[in-house]
Each structure stands twice: as structure tokens, then as C-alpha cells.
Coordinates of C-alpha atoms and ligand atoms in Angstrom, one line a residue:
M19 CA 0.0 0.0 0.0
E20 CA 1.3 3.5 -0.9
A21 CA 1.0 6.7 1.0
F22 CA -2.7 7.8 1.3
E23 CA -3.9 11.4 1.0
L24 CA -6.4 12.3 3.8
K25 CA -6.8 15.8 2.7
K26 CA -4.9 17.9 0.2
N27 CA -1.2 17.7 1.3
F28 CA -1.9 15.6 4.4
F29 CA -0.8 12.0 3.9
W30 CA -1.0 8.8 5.9
V31 CA 2.5 7.3 5.6
G32 CA 2.1 4.5 8.1
A33 CA 2.2 0.7 8.0
I34 CA -0.3 -2.2 8.3
D35 CA 0.6 -5.0 10.6
W36 CA -1.6 -7.8 9.4
S37 CA 0.0 -10.5 11.4
V38 CA 0.5 -9.2 15.0
R39 CA -1.6 -11.3 17.4
D40 CA 0.2 -10.6 20.6
F41 CA 0.6 -6.9 21.3
H42 CA 2.6 -6.9 24.6
G43 CA 0.2 -9.5 25.9
Y44 CA -3.0 -8.0 24.4
E45 CA -4.5 -10.2 21.8
T46 CA -5.0 -8.5 18.4
P47 CA -6.9 -11.0 16.3
R48 CA -7.4 -8.5 13.5
G49 CA -3.9 -7.1 13.6
T50 CA -3.3 -3.4 13.8
T51 CA -1.8 -0.4 12.0
Y52 CA 0.9 2.1 13.0
N53 CA -0.3 5.3 11.6
N54 CA 1.9 8.3 11.0
Y55 CA 1.3 11.3 8.9
L56 CA 3.3 13.6 6.6
I57 CA 2.2 17.2 6.0
I58 CA 3.6 18.8 2.8
D59 CA 3.7 22.5 3.4
K60 CA 6.4 25.2 3.2
E61 CA 8.1 23.3 6.1
I62 CA 7.5 19.6 5.7
T63 CA 6.3 18.0 8.9
L64 CA 6.1 14.4 10.0
I65 CA 3.6 13.5 12.8
D66 CA 4.9 10.4 14.7
T67 CA 7.0 7.6 13.4
V68 CA 6.1 3.8 13.6
K69 CA 7.3 0.6 15.3
Y70 CA 11.0 -0.1 14.4
D71 CA 10.1 -3.3 12.4
F72 CA 8.1 -1.1 10.0
S73 CA 10.7 1.6 9.4
D74 CA 11.4 0.6 5.8
I75 CA 7.7 0.8 5.0
T76 CA 7.1 4.3 6.4
I77 CA 10.4 5.5 4.8
K78 CA 9.3 4.1 1.5
H79 CA 6.0 6.0 1.8
I80 CA 7.7 9.2 2.7
K81 CA 10.2 8.8 -0.2
G82 CA 7.3 8.4 -2.6
L83 CA 6.3 11.9 -1.7
V84 CA 9.4 13.9 -0.7
D85 CA 13.1 13.7 -0.2
P86 CA 13.2 12.9 3.6
S87 CA 16.1 15.3 4.1
Q88 CA 13.6 18.0 3.4
I89 CA 11.6 17.2 6.6
K90 CA 11.9 20.2 8.8
H91 CA 9.8 19.1 11.8
V92 CA 9.0 15.8 13.5
V93 CA 6.2 15.8 16.0
I94 CA 6.3 13.0 18.6
N95 CA 2.9 12.7 20.2
H96 CA 3.7 9.6 22.1
I97 CA 7.0 7.7 22.8
E98 CA 5.7 4.2 23.3
N99 CA 7.7 1.7 21.2
D100 CA 5.0 1.1 18.6
H101 CA 5.1 4.8 17.6
A102 CA 8.6 6.1 18.3
T103 CA 11.1 3.3 17.8
A104 CA 11.6 4.2 14.1
I105 CA 12.8 7.7 15.1
D106 CA 16.4 6.7 14.9
R107 CA 16.0 5.6 11.3
I108 CA 13.9 8.6 10.4
M109 CA 16.3 11.2 12.0
S110 CA 19.2 9.7 10.2
L111 CA 17.5 10.8 7.0
C112 CA 16.6 14.3 8.2
P113 CA 19.2 15.1 10.9
E114 CA 18.5 18.8 10.8
A115 CA 14.8 18.4 11.7
T116 CA 13.5 19.7 15.0
I117 CA 11.6 17.2 17.2
H118 CA 8.6 18.7 18.9
I119 CA 7.7 16.8 22.0
T120 CA 6.5 17.2 25.6
E121 CA 9.0 17.6 28.4
R122 CA 8.1 14.1 29.7
G123 CA 8.4 12.8 26.2
K124 CA 11.9 14.1 25.9
K125 CA 12.9 12.6 29.2
G126 CA 11.5 9.2 28.1
L127 CA 13.1 9.4 24.7
D128 CA 16.5 10.1 26.4
R129 CA 16.2 6.6 28.0
F130 CA 15.8 4.8 24.7
F131 CA 18.1 6.8 22.3
D132 CA 21.2 9.0 22.2
T133 CA 19.2 12.1 21.8
S134 CA 22.2 14.4 22.0
R135 CA 22.4 14.2 18.2
W136 CA 19.0 15.8 17.7
K137 CA 17.4 19.2 18.0
F138 CA 14.4 19.4 20.3
H139 CA 11.6 21.9 21.0
I140 CA 9.7 21.2 24.2
V141 CA 6.0 22.0 23.8
K142 CA 3.1 22.6 26.2
T143 CA -0.6 22.8 25.8
G144 CA -1.6 25.7 23.5
D145 CA 1.8 26.1 21.9
T146 CA 1.6 26.7 18.2
L147 CA 3.9 25.9 15.3
N148 CA 3.5 27.6 12.0
I149 CA 4.7 25.4 9.1
G150 CA 3.5 27.6 6.2
Q151 CA -0.1 27.5 5.2
N152 CA -0.9 25.5 8.3
N153 CA -0.5 25.8 12.0
L154 CA -0.1 23.0 14.5
I155 CA -1.5 23.4 18.1
F156 CA -0.2 21.0 20.7
V157 CA -2.4 19.7 23.5
E158 CA -0.8 17.7 26.3
T159 CA -2.9 14.7 27.4
P160 CA -0.8 13.3 30.2
M161 CA -1.7 9.7 31.2
L162 CA -3.8 9.3 28.2
H163 CA -2.3 6.9 28.3
W164 CA 1.4 7.6 29.1
P165 CA 2.9 10.6 30.9
D166 CA 4.4 12.0 27.7
S167 CA 1.2 11.8 25.6
M168 CA -0.1 14.7 23.6
M169 CA -2.3 15.4 20.6
T170 CA -1.7 17.8 17.7
F171 CA -4.4 19.8 16.0
C172 CA -4.2 21.5 12.6
P173 CA -7.0 24.2 12.6
E174 CA -6.7 24.9 8.9
A175 CA -7.3 21.3 7.9
A176 CA -9.4 20.6 11.1
I177 CA -7.4 17.4 11.6
L178 CA -6.7 16.1 15.1
F179 CA -3.7 13.8 15.3
S180 CA -4.8 12.0 18.4
Q181 CA -2.1 9.3 19.0
D182 CA -3.6 6.3 20.8
G183 CA -6.8 8.2 21.6
F184 CA -9.8 7.1 19.5
G185 CA -7.7 4.3 18.0
Q186 CA -8.4 0.6 17.4
H187 CA -6.4 -2.5 16.7
L188 CA -7.7 -3.2 13.2
A189 CA -5.6 -4.0 10.1
S190 CA -7.4 -3.0 7.0
T191 CA -6.8 -1.6 3.5
A192 CA -9.5 0.9 4.4
R193 CA -8.2 4.0 6.0
F194 CA -11.4 5.9 6.7
D195 CA -14.4 4.9 8.9
D196 CA -16.9 5.1 6.1
D197 CA -14.8 3.0 3.8
F198 CA -14.4 0.4 6.5
T199 CA -18.0 0.2 7.5
N200 CA -19.0 0.0 3.8
C201 CA -16.6 -2.8 3.0
V202 CA -16.4 -4.6 6.3
S203 CA -18.8 -3.8 9.2
S204 CA -19.8 -1.1 11.5
T205 CA -20.2 -3.6 14.3
I206 CA -16.5 -4.7 14.0
L207 CA -15.4 -1.1 14.1
D208 CA -17.7 -0.3 17.1
D209 CA -16.4 -3.4 19.0
A210 CA -12.8 -2.5 18.2
V211 CA -13.3 1.0 19.7
V212 CA -14.7 -0.5 22.9
D213 CA -12.0 -3.2 22.9
Y214 CA -9.2 -0.6 22.7
Y215 CA -10.8 1.6 25.4
A216 CA -11.6 -1.3 27.8
N217 CA -8.2 -2.9 27.5
I218 CA -6.0 0.1 27.4
L219 CA -7.8 3.3 28.5
M220 CA -10.2 2.0 31.1
P221 CA -8.2 3.4 34.1
F222 CA -8.1 6.9 32.7
G223 CA -11.8 7.8 32.4
Q224 CA -11.5 11.0 34.4
I225 CA -8.5 12.0 32.5
I226 CA -10.3 11.4 29.2
L227 CA -13.2 13.6 30.3
E228 CA -10.7 16.4 31.2
A229 CA -8.8 16.0 27.9
V230 CA -12.0 16.2 25.9
S231 CA -13.0 19.3 27.9
N232 CA -9.6 20.8 27.2
L233 CA -10.0 20.2 23.5
Q234 CA -13.4 22.0 23.6
K235 CA -12.0 24.9 25.6
L236 CA -9.3 25.4 22.9
G237 CA -12.0 25.5 20.3
I238 CA -10.8 22.3 18.7
K239 CA -13.6 20.8 16.6
P240 CA -12.0 18.2 14.4
E241 CA -13.5 17.2 11.0
I242 CA -11.0 14.4 10.9
I243 CA -9.6 12.4 13.8
A244 CA -6.4 10.7 12.8
P245 CA -5.2 8.2 15.5
D246 CA -2.0 6.2 15.6
H247 CA -3.8 2.9 15.2
G248 CA -6.6 1.7 13.0
I249 CA -9.3 3.6 11.1
I250 CA -9.3 7.4 10.6
W251 CA -12.5 9.1 11.5
R252 CA -13.9 11.4 8.9
A253 CA -17.6 10.4 8.6
K254 CA -18.4 10.4 12.3
P255 CA -15.6 12.1 14.3
Q256 CA -18.1 13.4 16.9
Q257 CA -19.6 9.9 17.3
V258 CA -16.3 8.5 18.5
I259 CA -15.8 11.5 20.9
D260 CA -19.3 11.0 22.2
S261 CA -18.6 7.3 22.7
Y262 CA -15.5 8.1 24.7
I263 CA -17.4 10.5 26.9
A264 CA -20.1 7.9 27.5
M265 CA -17.6 5.2 28.4
A266 CA -15.6 7.6 30.6
S267 CA -18.8 8.6 32.4
G268 CA -19.5 5.0 33.4
K269 CA -22.2 4.3 30.8
S270 CA -22.7 0.6 29.8
D271 CA -25.3 -1.6 28.3
L272 CA -28.1 -3.0 30.4
R273 CA -26.4 -6.4 30.2
A274 CA -24.9 -9.1 32.3
L275 CA -21.9 -11.2 31.7
I276 CA -20.9 -14.6 33.1
V277 CA -17.2 -15.4 33.0
Y278 CA -16.3 -18.8 34.2
D279 CA -13.9 -21.7 34.1
T280 CA -14.6 -25.2 35.1
M281 CA -12.7 -28.4 36.1
W282 CA -15.3 -31.2 35.8
K283 CA -18.1 -29.1 34.4
S284 CA -19.9 -28.5 37.7
T285 CA -19.3 -24.7 37.6
E286 CA -20.2 -24.8 33.9
L287 CA -23.5 -26.6 34.8
M288 CA -24.2 -23.8 37.3
S289 CA -23.8 -21.1 34.7
V290 CA -26.8 -22.5 32.6
P291 CA -29.6 -21.9 35.1
I292 CA -28.0 -18.7 36.3
S293 CA -28.0 -17.3 32.7
E294 CA -31.6 -18.4 32.3
G295 CA -32.6 -16.6 35.5
I296 CA -30.9 -13.4 34.2
R297 CA -32.7 -13.7 30.9
D298 CA -36.1 -14.3 32.5
E299 CA -35.6 -11.1 34.5
G300 CA -35.3 -9.3 31.2
V301 CA -31.6 -8.7 31.1
D302 CA -29.4 -9.8 28.2
C303 CA -26.6 -12.1 29.3
R304 CA -23.5 -13.3 27.6
V305 CA -21.6 -16.4 28.8
L306 CA -17.9 -16.7 28.2
K307 CA -15.6 -19.5 29.2
L308 CA -12.0 -18.6 30.1
R309 CA -9.5 -20.7 28.2
A310 CA -11.9 -20.6 25.3
T311 CA -12.0 -16.8 24.9
P312 CA -9.2 -14.3 24.4
M313 CA -8.6 -12.1 27.5
N314 CA -9.1 -8.9 25.6
V315 CA -12.6 -10.1 24.6
I316 CA -13.4 -11.0 28.2
I317 CA -12.3 -7.5 29.3
R318 CA -14.3 -5.8 26.5
E319 CA -17.5 -7.7 27.3
F320 CA -16.9 -7.1 31.0
W321 CA -16.8 -3.4 30.2
K322 CA -19.9 -3.5 28.0
A323 CA -21.9 -5.2 30.8
R324 CA -23.3 -3.5 33.9
G325 CA -22.6 -6.6 36.0
T326 CA -20.5 -9.7 35.8
L327 CA -20.7 -13.0 37.6
F328 CA -17.4 -14.9 37.9
G329 CA -17.7 -18.7 38.0
T330 CA -14.8 -20.4 39.7
P331 CA -14.2 -23.9 41.0
T332 CA -12.1 -24.1 44.1
L333 CA -8.7 -25.6 43.6
N334 CA -6.5 -26.1 46.6
N335 CA -8.7 -23.8 48.6
I336 CA -8.3 -20.8 46.3
M337 CA -9.7 -19.6 42.9
F338 CA -9.1 -21.5 39.7
P339 CA -5.9 -20.0 38.2
T340 CA -7.5 -18.6 35.0
V341 CA -10.2 -16.8 37.1
A342 CA -7.4 -15.3 39.2
E343 CA -5.5 -14.2 36.1
C344 CA -8.6 -12.5 34.7
L345 CA -9.2 -10.6 37.9
T346 CA -5.5 -9.6 37.9
H347 CA -6.0 -8.0 34.5
L348 CA -9.2 -6.3 35.6
R349 CA -7.6 -5.0 38.9
G350 CA -5.0 -3.1 36.9
L351 CA -7.7 -1.6 34.7
R352 CA -9.5 -0.2 37.8
P353 CA -13.1 -0.6 36.5
R354 CA -15.8 1.6 38.0
N355 CA -19.5 1.5 38.1
R356 CA -19.8 -2.3 37.7
I357 CA -21.3 -5.0 39.9
A358 CA -19.6 -8.3 40.5
G359 CA -20.6 -11.5 42.1
A360 CA -19.2 -15.1 42.2
F361 CA -20.3 -18.7 42.2
G362 CA -18.7 -22.0 41.8
S363 CA -18.4 -25.6 42.9
Y364 CA -16.1 -27.1 45.4
G365 CA -15.3 -30.6 46.7
W366 CA -14.5 -30.3 50.4
G367 CA -13.0 -27.1 51.8
G368 CA -14.2 -24.4 49.4
G369 CA -12.6 -20.9 49.4
A370 CA -12.7 -19.7 45.8
V371 CA -15.9 -17.7 46.1
K372 CA -14.7 -16.1 49.3
E373 CA -11.4 -15.1 47.7
A374 CA -13.1 -13.7 44.7
Y375 CA -15.2 -11.3 46.9
E376 CA -12.0 -10.2 48.7
I377 CA -10.6 -9.2 45.3
F378 CA -13.9 -7.5 44.2
T379 CA -13.7 -5.5 47.5
K380 CA -10.1 -4.4 46.9
M381 CA -11.1 -3.4 43.3
G382 CA -13.9 -1.2 44.6
L383 CA -16.6 -3.0 42.6
E384 CA -20.2 -3.0 43.7
L385 CA -20.8 -6.3 45.4
F386 CA -23.6 -8.7 44.6
E387 CA -23.7 -10.8 47.8
P388 CA -23.7 -13.4 48.9
G389 CA -22.1 -15.6 46.3
L390 CA -23.3 -19.1 45.5
Q391 CA -21.4 -22.4 46.1
V392 CA -22.4 -25.9 45.3
I393 CA -20.7 -29.0 46.6
Y394 CA -19.4 -31.3 43.8
R395 CA -22.2 -31.3 41.3
P396 CA -25.4 -29.2 41.2
S397 CA -28.5 -31.1 42.2
S398 CA -31.9 -30.1 40.9
E399 CA -32.4 -28.2 44.1
D400 CA -29.1 -26.4 43.5
E401 CA -30.1 -25.6 39.9
E402 CA -33.2 -23.8 41.2
K403 CA -30.9 -21.9 43.6
C404 CA -28.8 -21.0 40.6
Y405 CA -31.8 -19.8 38.6
Q406 CA -32.9 -17.6 41.5
F407 CA -29.4 -16.3 41.9
G408 CA -29.5 -15.2 38.3
R409 CA -32.8 -13.5 38.7
S410 CA -31.7 -11.6 41.8
F411 CA -28.5 -10.6 40.0
A412 CA -30.4 -9.2 37.0
A413 CA -32.8 -7.4 39.3
R414 CA -29.8 -5.8 41.0
I415 CA -28.3 -4.8 37.7
K416 CA -31.5 -3.1 36.6
E417 CA -31.8 -1.2 39.8
Y418 CA -28.1 -0.1 39.7
H419 CA -28.2 0.7 35.9
A420 CA -31.0 3.1 36.4
Q421 CA -28.6 5.5 38.2
F422 CA -26.6 6.2 35.0
Ligands
FEO20 FE1 0.0 2.6 20.5 FE2 0.6 3.7 23.7 O1 1.1 3.0 22.0

């Protein structure tokens, strides 16, 4: 694929990673892209680089448009390796260019490269760079999602270069949202937005709300949002902003999720009447088995649901390891405004359900108590208890959901 013109003189010069399936532990079944952008103006400007492995591709794209030695400015919105590790290769082609970066970005870059070779301009929110016909306004977005992060807005073109914000892990030949939804699916795109938010940005809801508010205060109304991953938003840029505001404000679907694992199917058998009870109380319920579902999907569906029940057998008096792993992932993501409960079978001592509630409490989740335990295998009486457990959980979800 060649460089792609977003708007006159604004080009995507990034790379498509069709094959990545493990993105530092995050599963990416549809691959990803590393987007960076070249602005051809009086002073040629590159916005971000790419992952080192894709240096040759972005350099080829740039060379198809200009002699790289003519690049006058390199903006580094984010120093994480997937966006900044090609900088050494890029700067070797335009050693006189100035790198525009936040102070924290510069300090971070110093840890990865010999930066003494390069010229830097440290930028803060509201600083502007004139490159000819166009200006670039820098907006710091610390902890969205690294301390160094910022976004860059071009008011003349109304393009917001949003680094990881509003991105998605989707490899595609389509560059724009409307092209993707026409040739693939709007559901896949919507899910990819939630997946990215839930797995990467969930802890930063309040920061996201502040960042969106800062953009509005600066009068930034993008017609195009160009993130560093996935599809570029031109048909519905406001829709993805609204979606972020909704997620950051704690909105979810009126939906339940059951996440479970099982040793000899007893906990799995419990999940069936529980899900039926939830359904009969009028709440949609999805059931996902750990070990059969990628962790990023579990986390995405957890985030989409108002409440989740974790099914865990007891193994050696504690939770089943895969359930513990799932809760470890979720703890780091600091979810808010979600209800959690636990159920499971045990043979003699029990302990898994109790341990799950201890973790829910540490996480600050709303508790659906008490949990439900069954010895060995659920009897028909136990199945009725499971059904009623599901109904009660759904009723609690409806009551809690009404607050949002
Ligand atoms: Fe896509 Fe935070 O790097």
C-alpha cells in the first residue's frame, strides 16, 4: 500500500501489521496499523513515526512523496515503542529536523536513544507551530495513556492527530471509517473502539473527560480524527468522541456477563440456570468461558456489561488460576460502576468464592452478595438456587443501571 492522502497535502505514511496477534500480551486477532502522517507545506512535517520493524515501509511511503532530508519538523505525540522506535532511522534521513515533544516525552526518549544528536523543541498545551499555510496546536494529554502523551491539531485542515486516543487495533486496507463500514462492518469497528478503550484506556476515564473538555476549551472541533492505530475518523468524528465521553462517564449496556472456568463441568453446569434466570428477569446475558476466549474479549465484554458473575471452581482452597488471572488483568484496569458476584463448585473445603469477593472489594466493585457455592455437582435443588441467583443478579443490575 502506498501513502494515502487524507486531505490535500496531508498524507498517511504508516504501516499495516496484518500478522500481529500478541501486542505486549494484548491479543489482536485483527492485527493493527501504526499510523503516522506527513504534511507537505512550506516546512514539511512528520507526525509520529512507527514501530521499528516497519521503518522501511514508512520511509518508502515518505520517499514516494518527498526527499526525507527536506523534513523540517518531526512531532512525537507519544513515545511508546510502537510509535517512536523508528525515530532513529527517520532522524538519520533528516538530521537537521526539529523534534517537537512534551517535556516528559523528551525525558522518556532520552532513556531509549542517544538524543544528544537531535534538536528538540519542548511543547506545552496551547503552543503553536507555523509550518507555512498550516499551524499545529499542541495539547498535552498526560496519562492518556502515558505521561508523555499529547495530541496535535491543525486548525486549517481541522485534523486532530490523536495518537492512541480514538484508535483501534484493526488491520485493513480501508483508511477511513466510512470506507471500513461500507466494505467490512460497523459492528466490527464499534467493537474495536470498545475493545481498545476497555483494555488500554479504562483506568483513565476521568483524564479522558478532562482531555475532551480541554480540546473543547481550545475550540478544537476536528473534522478528521487521525489516531495512531486503525481507522481514521472522517464520517463520524463526533460519534467516537461521544462514545469516549459515554464510556468515561461510566455508561454501559443493560447487560450481564458470566465469565467462568470449570474443572469437571460443575461450575459450567451452574452457569446455565444462572443465565436463564438473568434472561427471565429481562436482562441480556453473555456467557464466556475462560480458556476458550481471548482475554481482551473478556475485558471488552466485562466493560460492556453492567454486571459480571465470575464462576470459579475451588482448587487447593483458592480460585481457579484462570479466574485469578482474569481478575488480575481487571484489577490493573481499575473498573468503576460495575457490579460483581461469584459462584462455583467445590469438593471439600471451598474458598474460591470467598477469595473472589475479597478481590472485588479491593477493586472497589459494587458487590452482589452473597455468592453461591455448590458441593461437587449441582442437584436439581441447586439448579433452582442458581436460577434464583441469576434472577436476583439481574434485578440488582436493573436497579443499579437506572442510576446512570
Ligand atoms: Fe500505541 Fe501507547 O502506544
